[in-house]
């Protein structure tokens, strides 16, 4: 089912890299040119992008689970159709991103196996549970909102296939975000019980969403080279601040309270948030979030229980090819 | 239950639309249970897409049933506030997903019928039903193609996939007869040119089934005993569980806007 031809081990030629080629490569990046799959690129650039794009793909796929949790219980047929369409979009993003990662020489099979073996990461936000219908609104509003903040700059990423994938992904994410916000508007205009449900969801998701932007700039490992290669255009803290500034007025419009009593607006209009609990972030990253085990178990189960189906499809395809060859020879 | 079931004035036309709406919703719901759990990402997408088509058909048919009834019901009341005895879908569509083979065989048996049915219904004298049929026919043709390709792959794939596919056909076969059954109310709609007689589709349905199963090296059961009851609300035990999940929000929080 996957691109078997890509399953070859990558030779690490970092030691042999030509200084002239490296300089030409950086010059192209500096001139805002797009790097394409067949172009020469430093091994570390390839490795960084493969890691980032595949983690992004895994996040889309694991991200189907918390929202998928509500497809069968959506409160109206309209909401049910919209949620199903949304989760399906995420699957499409995953596929699209695996395809972008494959252009760098790693097969989808290899990348998925690494995730299932626990060697590759996915966004830790998906290790939190969706307990009520308001969580579906909140995920759309905040999680997709944060994803858009992160991903809009990636539309200008130096690697062509990733940048182009992001343009489409961002369009759909922006639709998801509006859909999530519309759920929140409906809840906040509804009964006291509905509004309380909305506030409770915001309380639970707010801090994990701020953590989505990654560790503070002072401690981030990958930023320097990623910035030099124009994979990353803004720092974690810059994007986080941008998100907070955009979100506070939206919460105010809903009449909801952001669960940060220490938050103040500074003279420049920025909303300054309190210290983030990075211990929680590290625990979730280390596998100790509320749903890490469930998410991995669900993905492994789908993969293992689907093995006979993938095998049947591959066997049938081989049989058919053999018959066609035999027919052609007659 | 904290919310009372609605009452539906089941005139022949209301009941006719309701039965098809229930088929589409329940099958769409079943398929949506796969979302995030399918054997490959392409099938997560495909099954979700088919589920979306079916939920879309259900919404149109419920809306039409509510309009034909002329009371205060709407698509959501019809979907969320009728209990298991008021549901009118085929027993086939409420059967659990089982493994991938059972889901695809269920889909194949239904879509091979639905494709012929909706195409024939495009000639209905009821312009709303004819319009719904025109849209549904295009969708059903895709659903049938998707399911047929999988039946062939599974049947002619490995020994394991063959055994699973054959097992699913044997298991679900007894639920296919209901698709061709007609009661007095429907008979009157057929005479009026509003509905079509499904018996006229059975020959072509069997031909499609024979062609695909032959290519898949599978066999159709000889057993012609058929289980019925869905159309009059005598369901399998599975439907109640599905409805308790589907309706949980509307039953827990009565009368709210979502």
CSV table of C-alpha atoms in Angstrom, one decimal, chain B residues 83-225:
chain,number,residue,atom,x,y,z
B,83,UNK,CA,-37.1,5.2,19.9
B,84,UNK,CA,-36.1,1.8,18.5
B,85,UNK,CA,-39.8,0.7,17.9
B,86,UNK,CA,-40.4,3.9,15.8
B,87,UNK,CA,-37.3,3.4,13.6
B,88,UNK,CA,-38.1,2.0,10.2
B,89,UNK,CA,-34.8,1.1,8.7
B,90,UNK,CA,-33.8,-2.2,7.1
B,91,UNK,CA,-32.2,-4.7,9.5
B,92,UNK,CA,-29.3,-4.9,7.2
B,93,UNK,CA,-28.0,-1.4,7.8
B,94,UNK,CA,-28.1,-1.6,11.6
B,95,UNK,CA,-25.9,-4.7,11.7
B,96,UNK,CA,-22.6,-3.9,13.5
B,97,UNK,CA,-19.5,-3.1,11.5
B,98,UNK,CA,-17.8,-6.3,12.5
B,99,UNK,CA,-14.5,-6.5,10.7
B,100,UNK,CA,-13.7,-4.6,7.5
B,101,UNK,CA,-15.1,-7.5,5.4
B,102,UNK,CA,-18.5,-7.4,7.2
B,103,UNK,CA,-18.7,-3.6,6.7
B,104,UNK,CA,-17.9,-3.8,3.0
B,105,UNK,CA,-20.2,-6.7,2.4
B,106,UNK,CA,-23.0,-4.8,4.1
B,107,UNK,CA,-22.2,-1.8,2.0
B,108,UNK,CA,-22.1,-3.9,-1.2
B,109,UNK,CA,-25.4,-5.6,-0.5
B,110,UNK,CA,-27.0,-2.2,0.2
B,111,UNK,CA,-25.4,-0.1,-2.5
B,112,UNK,CA,-26.0,-2.6,-5.2
B,113,UNK,CA,-29.7,-2.2,-4.4
B,114,UNK,CA,-29.6,1.5,-3.7
B,115,UNK,CA,-27.9,2.3,-7.0
B,116,UNK,CA,-30.8,0.6,-8.9
B,117,UNK,CA,-33.4,2.0,-6.6
B,118,UNK,CA,-32.4,5.6,-6.8
B,119,UNK,CA,-32.0,5.5,-10.5
B,120,UNK,CA,-35.5,4.1,-10.9
B,121,UNK,CA,-36.9,6.7,-8.4
B,122,UNK,CA,-35.7,9.5,-10.6
B,123,UNK,CA,-38.9,8.8,-12.6
B,124,UNK,CA,-41.1,9.3,-9.5
B,125,UNK,CA,-44.1,11.6,-10.0
B,126,UNK,CA,-43.2,13.1,-6.6
B,127,UNK,CA,-40.8,15.9,-7.7
B,128,UNK,CA,-39.1,16.1,-4.3
B,129,UNK,CA,-38.4,12.3,-4.2
B,130,UNK,CA,-37.3,12.5,-7.9
B,131,UNK,CA,-34.8,15.3,-7.0
B,132,UNK,CA,-33.5,13.4,-4.0
B,133,UNK,CA,-33.1,10.3,-6.2
B,134,UNK,CA,-31.2,12.2,-8.8
B,135,UNK,CA,-28.6,13.3,-6.3
B,136,UNK,CA,-28.6,10.0,-4.4
B,137,UNK,CA,-28.1,8.0,-7.6
B,138,UNK,CA,-24.9,9.7,-8.4
B,139,UNK,CA,-23.6,9.0,-4.9
B,140,UNK,CA,-24.8,5.4,-4.8
B,141,UNK,CA,-23.0,4.6,-8.1
B,142,UNK,CA,-19.7,5.6,-6.4
B,143,UNK,CA,-20.5,3.7,-3.2
B,144,UNK,CA,-21.2,0.6,-5.3
B,145,UNK,CA,-18.0,1.0,-7.2
B,146,UNK,CA,-16.0,1.4,-4.0
B,147,UNK,CA,-17.7,-1.6,-2.3
B,148,UNK,CA,-17.4,-3.8,-5.5
B,149,UNK,CA,-13.7,-3.2,-5.8
B,150,UNK,CA,-13.2,-4.2,-2.2
B,151,UNK,CA,-15.3,-7.4,-2.5
B,152,UNK,CA,-13.1,-8.4,-5.4
B,153,UNK,CA,-9.9,-7.6,-3.6
B,154,UNK,CA,-11.0,-9.4,-0.4
B,155,UNK,CA,-12.5,-12.4,-2.2
B,156,UNK,CA,-9.6,-12.8,-4.5
B,157,UNK,CA,-6.9,-11.6,-2.1
B,158,UNK,CA,-5.5,-14.0,0.6
B,159,UNK,CA,-7.1,-17.1,2.1
B,160,UNK,CA,-7.9,-15.1,5.2
B,161,UNK,CA,-9.6,-12.2,3.4
B,162,UNK,CA,-11.6,-14.7,1.3
B,163,UNK,CA,-12.8,-16.5,4.3
B,164,UNK,CA,-13.8,-13.3,6.1
B,165,UNK,CA,-15.6,-12.0,3.0
B,166,UNK,CA,-17.5,-15.3,2.5
B,167,UNK,CA,-18.4,-15.4,6.1
B,168,UNK,CA,-19.8,-11.9,6.0
B,169,UNK,CA,-21.9,-12.7,2.9
B,170,UNK,CA,-23.3,-15.8,4.6
B,171,UNK,CA,-24.0,-13.9,7.8
B,172,UNK,CA,-25.7,-10.9,6.1
B,173,UNK,CA,-27.6,-12.6,3.3
B,174,UNK,CA,-30.8,-13.2,5.3
B,175,UNK,CA,-31.2,-9.4,5.7
B,176,UNK,CA,-31.4,-8.7,2.0
B,177,UNK,CA,-35.0,-9.9,1.4
B,178,UNK,CA,-36.4,-6.9,3.3
B,179,UNK,CA,-35.1,-4.5,0.6
B,180,UNK,CA,-37.7,-6.0,-1.9
B,181,UNK,CA,-40.7,-6.2,0.5
B,182,UNK,CA,-43.7,-3.9,0.0
B,183,UNK,CA,-46.7,-3.4,2.3
B,184,UNK,CA,-50.2,-2.1,1.3
B,185,UNK,CA,-49.3,1.6,1.9
B,186,UNK,CA,-46.3,1.3,-0.4
B,187,UNK,CA,-48.3,-0.6,-2.9
B,188,UNK,CA,-50.7,2.3,-3.2
B,189,UNK,CA,-47.7,4.7,-3.7
B,190,UNK,CA,-46.4,2.4,-6.4
B,191,UNK,CA,-49.8,2.5,-8.2
B,192,UNK,CA,-49.8,6.3,-7.9
B,193,UNK,CA,-46.3,6.5,-9.6
B,194,UNK,CA,-44.7,8.0,-6.5
B,195,UNK,CA,-42.8,4.9,-5.5
B,196,UNK,CA,-41.3,2.2,-7.7
B,197,UNK,CA,-41.8,-1.5,-7.2
B,198,UNK,CA,-38.5,-2.9,-5.8
B,199,UNK,CA,-39.4,-6.4,-7.0
B,200,UNK,CA,-38.7,-5.2,-10.5
B,201,UNK,CA,-35.1,-4.5,-9.5
B,202,UNK,CA,-34.4,-7.9,-8.0
B,203,UNK,CA,-33.2,-9.5,-11.3
B,204,UNK,CA,-30.7,-6.8,-12.0
B,205,UNK,CA,-29.6,-6.7,-8.4
B,206,UNK,CA,-28.8,-10.4,-8.5
B,207,UNK,CA,-26.9,-10.0,-11.8
B,208,UNK,CA,-24.7,-7.4,-10.2
B,209,UNK,CA,-24.1,-9.6,-7.2
B,210,UNK,CA,-23.4,-12.7,-9.3
B,211,UNK,CA,-21.0,-10.8,-11.5
B,212,UNK,CA,-19.0,-9.3,-8.7
B,213,UNK,CA,-18.9,-12.3,-6.5
B,214,UNK,CA,-17.9,-14.5,-9.4
B,215,UNK,CA,-14.9,-12.2,-10.1
B,216,UNK,CA,-14.2,-12.3,-6.3
B,217,UNK,CA,-14.3,-16.1,-6.3
B,218,UNK,CA,-17.0,-15.9,-3.7
B,219,UNK,CA,-20.4,-17.6,-3.7
B,220,UNK,CA,-23.9,-16.4,-3.0
B,221,UNK,CA,-25.8,-18.5,-0.4
B,222,UNK,CA,-28.5,-20.8,-1.6
B,223,UNK,CA,-30.5,-20.2,1.5
B,224,UNK,CA,-33.5,-18.0,0.6
B,225,UNK,CA,-35.0,-17.7,4.1
